[in-house]
Amino acid sequence: MSTEARLLSRRALAGYGLAGYGLAGCGLAGLAAATILPRPALAQGKAAPVRIGLMLPYSGTFAQLGENITTAFELYLAERGGTLGGRPVTIIKLDDQSDPAAAPQNVNRLLSRDKADVLVGTVHSGVVMALVQASREKGVPLIIPNAGNVAASRELCAESVFRSSFTNWQPAYGMGRALAATGVKRAAWVTWDYAAGKEAGDGFRDGLKAGGAELTQTLALPFPETNFQPILAQLPGLGVEAVGAFFAGGGAVQFVRDYAAAGLREKLPLCGSGFLTEGTLAAQGAAAEGIRTALHYGDGLELPRNTAFRKAFREKAGREADVYAVQGYDAAQLLAVGLDAVKGDVEADKPLFAAMRGARIDSPRGAFTLSAGRSPVQNIYLREAKAGQNRVIGVAAEALADPGTGCKLA
Ligand code: PHB
């Protein structure tokens, strides 16, 4: 079905007050019955809450990431008095446990059982594919507040699929370029063996290449395992000058600690996509000191929007904000742009999506716009971990867009 046809059919269902039921399982009998119903739904619908399904990890290695996204999403809603586009908002939370196998069923629950009008999720690049598929099939607006799976902004891009985050390629590309600029010629990549780790490795490779250096080896272990010893034992024999890594959450804490404990820090400088040290520095302690990473956010960004956001987040959560919190906040800002434009009529797909596509988000990371693949065009900062902070020490890549290969949208 073409996107246009999908959007039309979703709107047609909305006219009968059936939008929340999705297309699946909506047989002829259901439609026939619907035609004889009175249609108070639209008038009432404006005052009824917009139902936002948050599908995120609230347990497992990415639990803290899901919590920070949620807290900051709710923070923005509270700043808006709990309404977007003039309608109250109801949030439904679902713990996806970063489990790709359970993802289709979880998405279905949010759409069919919980009648979500909008989907926001998730963290894990494998799990997000079920959300992308549902959004493409049903035309339900989706905002990805983390998962960097490149397909969502490339061959699987769609008018209904947005992200407030990054693609896995972006930060790692910046890191590869910054590392090559220091004169390193050969580097290795260490990661979990799943889409995010692989795609970040591609970015690191491309960044190194742009600076005249080479990615010579990739070593990986299954997600979310943390037995790093076999990999750490191999690194000194690879003939490389530096090691780049993609890990996040609890796994990143463990990897950075184990790397230092193995005595590798002095022999092989460790760098990576910024998630390696993001929201993890307190737990990593001295093991993280001096590690350079690249990310679309960093500590000490002196932007009024950032200062205000960090203060508000600290007051609400009792802890410091990080990139995950920023992405959650910006997911809510992006949705607000869309819903404000259609005065809360979430079924008005075309103007809703057009407003979101054209948004300029005043983010704590610095303002960003969206690429044709509906993914942020943003600065990738070079950071260095010092005294518990990821201090910005430069810009690794300015206004960087994902290549968007295979995305046919404008
Ligand atoms: C991903 O799976 O895309 C992912 C997970 C955690 C991160 C970043 C990316 O911190």
XYZ file of C-alpha atoms and ligand atoms in Angstrom:
420
model
C 0.000 0.000 0.000
C 1.385 3.458 -0.818
C 1.973 5.886 2.030
C -0.760 8.059 0.609
C -3.197 5.150 0.618
C -2.185 4.224 4.157
C -2.762 7.737 5.375
C -6.095 7.928 3.616
C -7.269 4.671 5.103
C -6.202 5.737 8.578
C -8.103 8.996 8.181
C -11.115 7.163 6.823
C -11.152 4.979 9.935
C -10.806 8.067 12.088
C -13.985 9.433 10.562
C -15.806 6.443 11.967
C -14.216 6.795 15.371
C -12.173 3.641 14.757
C -8.707 5.062 14.372
C -7.365 3.542 17.550
C -8.220 0.040 16.353
C -5.609 0.031 13.601
C -6.149 -1.705 10.294
C -5.327 -5.255 11.322
C -8.300 -7.290 12.399
C -10.693 -4.612 11.216
C -12.833 -6.750 8.954
C -15.701 -5.864 6.651
C -18.273 -6.538 9.340
C -16.640 -3.948 11.566
C -16.665 -1.328 8.844
C -20.249 -2.022 7.880
C -21.319 -1.602 11.500
C -19.332 1.574 11.747
C -21.183 3.266 8.897
C -24.425 3.311 10.849
C -22.922 4.718 14.016
C -23.633 8.367 14.831
C -20.422 10.400 14.557
C -19.902 12.397 17.726
C -16.353 11.039 17.852
C -14.623 13.949 16.165
C -16.224 16.657 18.259
C -15.579 14.753 21.461
C -12.239 13.596 20.174
C -10.728 17.074 20.327
C -11.274 17.337 24.057
C -10.364 13.720 24.750
C -6.731 13.073 25.648
C -4.189 12.261 22.956
C -2.875 8.832 23.892
C 0.904 8.525 23.656
C 2.401 5.050 23.898
C 5.938 5.130 25.330
C 7.650 1.859 24.474
C 11.009 1.907 26.239
C 13.301 -0.290 28.341
C 12.555 0.080 32.051
C 14.543 -3.020 32.983
C 17.841 -4.555 31.860
C 21.084 -2.948 30.692
C 19.278 0.062 29.118
C 16.828 0.700 32.009
C 18.380 4.023 33.043
C 18.226 5.239 29.435
C 14.498 4.556 29.251
C 13.921 6.297 32.583
C 15.752 9.443 31.510
C 13.899 9.625 28.189
C 10.581 9.270 30.024
C 11.357 11.789 32.763
C 12.408 14.448 30.260
C 9.427 13.729 27.974
C 7.144 14.266 30.970
C 9.099 17.360 31.954
C 8.287 19.051 28.645
C 4.630 18.057 28.924
C 4.501 19.543 32.418
C 6.068 22.764 31.101
C 3.197 22.863 28.610
C 0.615 22.403 31.372
C -0.066 18.832 30.290
C -1.641 19.753 26.941
C -0.395 19.721 23.346
C -2.323 21.373 20.533
C -4.998 22.260 23.088
C -5.637 18.624 24.079
C -4.719 16.868 27.293
C -2.224 14.062 26.975
C -2.298 10.569 28.451
C 0.917 8.562 28.622
C 0.933 4.782 28.507
C 4.267 3.161 29.396
C 5.375 -0.262 28.281
C 8.659 -1.932 29.276
C 10.108 -3.472 26.095
C 13.072 -4.986 28.025
C 15.227 -4.363 24.928
C 13.917 -7.694 23.641
C 13.517 -7.779 19.827
C 11.567 -11.071 19.965
C 8.800 -9.523 22.093
C 8.698 -6.254 20.138
C 5.891 -6.974 17.601
C 3.561 -8.122 20.372
C 4.443 -5.113 22.532
C 3.699 -2.684 19.702
C 0.425 -4.449 19.037
C -0.520 -4.105 22.702
C 0.029 -0.369 22.606
C -2.023 0.040 19.454
C -4.836 -2.464 19.970
C -5.254 -2.749 23.715
C -4.122 0.723 24.804
C -5.389 2.602 21.723
C -2.251 4.708 21.392
C -2.588 7.586 18.873
C 1.164 8.224 18.813
C 4.119 5.914 19.408
C 7.362 7.020 21.072
C 10.167 4.449 21.263
C 12.649 3.000 21.732
C 16.314 2.611 22.773
C 17.417 -0.658 21.109
C 18.043 -0.756 17.346
C 16.570 -4.244 16.931
C 13.418 -3.516 18.923
C 12.717 -0.293 17.044
C 12.112 -2.190 13.815
C 8.695 -3.395 15.047
C 7.722 0.214 15.772
C 8.914 1.355 12.356
C 6.981 -1.415 10.654
C 3.762 -0.561 12.524
C 4.139 3.123 11.728
C 4.735 2.399 8.044
C 1.771 0.029 7.829
C -0.768 2.007 9.829
C 0.431 5.593 9.381
C 0.649 6.056 13.170
C 3.099 8.845 14.045
C 6.317 7.434 15.506
C 9.080 9.411 17.217
C 12.287 7.499 17.956
C 13.922 9.054 21.046
C 17.118 6.990 20.819
C 17.565 3.809 18.727
C 20.012 4.701 15.980
C 19.107 1.995 13.436
C 20.072 3.584 10.119
C 17.316 1.837 8.135
C 14.651 4.051 9.749
C 16.253 7.097 8.097
C 17.394 5.336 4.944
C 15.570 2.577 3.012
C 12.719 2.347 5.545
C 12.221 6.097 5.942
C 8.559 7.122 5.925
C 6.412 10.228 6.272
C 5.221 9.040 9.681
C 8.631 8.016 11.110
C 10.670 10.693 12.934
C 13.598 10.659 15.290
C 14.761 13.132 17.923
C 18.015 11.231 18.314
C 20.738 10.261 15.800
C 21.692 7.442 13.504
C 24.320 5.013 14.752
C 26.525 6.179 11.910
C 26.650 9.854 12.990
C 28.571 9.965 16.318
C 30.949 7.188 15.274
C 31.719 8.977 11.995
C 32.675 12.074 14.000
C 34.881 9.983 16.289
C 36.660 8.295 13.381
C 37.406 11.650 11.806
C 38.649 13.175 15.060
C 40.861 10.163 15.752
C 42.409 10.245 12.287
C 43.137 13.953 12.800
C 45.410 13.012 15.729
C 47.646 11.051 13.339
C 46.415 7.540 14.171
C 46.527 5.347 11.047
C 45.135 1.987 12.216
C 42.336 1.358 14.705
C 40.069 -1.512 15.816
C 36.351 -1.465 16.748
C 34.841 -3.365 19.687
C 31.100 -3.731 20.190
C 28.009 -5.825 20.755
C 27.047 -7.912 17.770
C 23.781 -6.243 16.720
C 22.640 -3.496 14.360
C 23.759 -0.547 16.508
C 27.274 -1.866 17.050
C 27.708 -2.772 13.416
C 26.335 0.491 12.037
C 28.411 2.545 14.455
C 31.419 0.536 13.251
C 30.557 1.568 9.681
C 30.509 5.215 10.768
C 33.842 4.848 12.557
C 35.313 3.220 9.442
C 34.006 5.998 7.170
C 35.275 8.724 9.519
C 38.713 7.152 9.762
C 38.823 6.816 5.983
C 37.851 10.465 5.477
C 40.911 11.348 7.573
C 43.269 8.958 5.761
C 43.204 6.179 8.405
C 41.917 2.620 8.405
C 39.634 0.366 10.448
C 41.532 -2.904 10.482
C 39.479 -5.226 12.750
C 36.094 -5.473 14.437
C 35.651 -7.645 17.533
C 32.144 -8.308 18.826
C 30.265 -10.235 21.504
C 26.521 -10.988 21.705
C 24.171 -8.332 23.153
C 23.940 -7.752 26.138
C 26.829 -9.938 27.336
C 29.579 -8.380 29.441
C 32.275 -11.032 29.500
C 34.836 -8.823 27.766
C 37.955 -10.740 28.782
C 38.398 -12.810 25.586
C 38.206 -9.649 23.478
C 40.448 -7.578 25.754
C 43.073 -10.323 25.589
C 43.224 -10.053 21.794
C 43.613 -6.284 21.504
C 47.365 -5.877 22.162
C 48.153 -8.312 19.341
C 46.155 -6.521 16.634
C 48.821 -4.053 15.563
C 46.550 -1.026 16.002
C 47.283 2.326 17.642
C 43.830 2.927 19.172
C 40.527 1.208 19.933
C 37.048 2.574 19.300
C 33.941 1.123 20.946
C 30.162 1.160 20.976
C 28.600 0.130 24.277
C 25.932 1.845 26.350
C 24.250 1.743 29.743
C 25.334 -0.980 32.168
C 27.470 -2.682 29.516
C 29.454 0.525 28.940
C 30.157 0.855 32.655
C 31.566 -2.658 32.744
C 33.581 -2.370 29.528
C 35.348 0.855 30.533
C 36.184 -0.573 33.944
C 37.473 -3.857 32.509
C 39.520 -2.054 29.849
C 41.317 -0.030 32.525
C 41.724 -3.034 34.843
C 43.372 -4.977 31.993
C 46.044 -2.242 31.856
C 45.136 -1.297 28.272
C 44.524 2.436 28.745
C 48.217 3.341 28.491
C 48.967 1.015 25.552
C 45.886 1.586 23.400
C 43.895 4.801 23.839
C 40.161 4.038 24.053
C 37.582 6.203 22.284
C 34.058 5.690 20.950
C 30.543 6.785 20.220
C 29.706 9.032 23.167
C 27.311 6.495 24.706
C 30.436 4.767 26.055
C 30.691 7.410 28.786
C 27.190 8.949 28.715
C 25.249 8.820 31.985
C 27.857 6.332 33.226
C 30.771 8.410 34.536
C 29.874 8.178 38.222
C 29.905 4.376 37.999
C 33.037 4.267 35.824
C 35.066 6.567 38.095
C 38.786 6.904 37.390
C 38.612 4.224 34.668
C 36.902 6.744 32.362
C 39.199 9.695 33.031
C 40.550 11.128 29.759
C 38.461 8.970 27.387
C 37.517 10.845 24.236
C 34.168 10.257 22.604
C 31.955 11.948 20.032
C 28.261 12.680 20.465
C 25.537 15.179 19.618
C 25.590 16.396 23.219
C 28.125 17.121 25.930
C 28.588 18.746 29.323
C 29.258 22.436 29.563
C 27.407 23.419 26.388
C 26.722 27.015 27.270
C 23.385 27.483 25.582
C 20.558 29.176 27.516
C 18.227 26.353 26.486
C 20.653 23.777 27.876
C 21.205 25.570 31.172
C 17.463 25.903 31.778
C 16.814 22.298 30.749
C 19.521 20.873 32.995
C 18.249 22.844 35.974
C 14.647 21.745 35.406
C 15.682 18.109 34.902
C 17.851 18.132 38.035
C 14.981 19.556 40.076
C 12.505 16.977 38.760
C 14.715 13.886 38.699
C 17.293 14.561 41.409
C 20.089 13.655 38.990
C 21.961 15.219 36.076
C 20.565 15.206 32.532
C 22.329 13.314 29.753
C 21.834 12.772 26.027
C 18.947 10.353 26.643
C 17.098 12.986 28.638
C 17.723 15.530 25.869
C 16.324 13.154 23.246
C 13.215 12.493 25.365
C 12.641 16.204 25.843
C 13.064 16.848 22.127
C 10.695 14.004 21.206
C 8.010 15.853 23.170
C 8.996 19.173 21.559
C 8.755 17.634 18.087
C 5.341 16.152 18.796
C 4.212 19.505 20.168
C 5.139 21.234 16.909
C 2.948 18.775 15.024
C -0.025 18.780 17.379
C 0.005 22.561 17.762
C -0.130 22.891 13.967
C -3.244 20.689 13.718
C -4.825 21.969 16.960
C -4.623 18.536 18.496
C -6.278 16.680 15.616
C -3.841 13.766 15.639
C -5.665 12.133 12.714
C -4.835 15.051 10.397
C -1.827 13.145 9.090
C -0.693 15.329 6.240
C -0.477 18.686 8.035
C 0.748 16.949 11.201
C 3.621 15.257 9.407
C 4.400 18.338 7.318
C 4.724 20.509 10.432
C 7.003 17.967 12.107
C 9.101 17.560 8.952
C 9.667 21.332 8.810
C 10.308 21.779 12.533
C 13.296 23.616 13.907
C 13.745 22.236 17.391
C 15.292 24.506 20.006
C 17.110 21.640 21.679
C 19.419 21.711 24.726
C 22.026 20.256 22.323
C 21.664 23.299 20.029
C 18.906 23.911 17.474
C 18.382 21.236 14.837
C 16.287 20.598 11.760
C 15.400 17.248 10.198
C 16.858 15.636 7.086
C 14.742 14.082 4.321
C 14.943 10.866 6.365
C 13.346 12.790 9.317
C 16.519 12.519 11.380
C 18.364 15.420 13.131
C 20.991 17.368 11.223
C 23.270 18.202 14.128
C 26.733 18.964 15.426
C 28.745 16.003 16.639
C 30.843 17.227 19.551
C 34.233 15.870 20.561
C 34.279 15.321 24.328
C 36.794 14.308 26.949
C 35.848 12.705 30.265
C 37.232 14.817 33.116
C 36.224 14.781 36.780
C 32.854 13.180 36.156
C 31.908 15.236 33.095
C 32.005 14.678 29.327
C 33.500 18.085 28.564
C 33.081 19.427 25.041
C 36.541 20.110 23.622
C 35.615 20.685 19.971
C 33.243 19.941 17.111
C 34.068 16.628 15.418
C 31.579 17.176 12.576
C 29.470 20.283 12.047
C 25.781 20.061 11.055
C 26.183 16.384 10.187
C 23.299 14.589 8.458
C 23.051 10.836 8.032
C 23.741 10.010 4.364
C 20.093 8.850 4.082
C 21.005 6.339 1.400
C 17.892 4.793 -0.149
C 15.404 7.256 1.336
C 13.184 8.556 -1.449
C 11.408 11.259 0.553
C 12.038 14.974 0.118
C 20.810 1.315 19.763
O 20.542 0.118 19.932
O 20.563 1.902 18.700
C 21.438 2.103 20.865
C 21.308 1.685 22.175
C 21.865 2.444 23.187
C 22.542 3.619 22.886
C 22.675 4.040 21.582
C 22.118 3.266 20.549
O 23.052 4.363 23.866
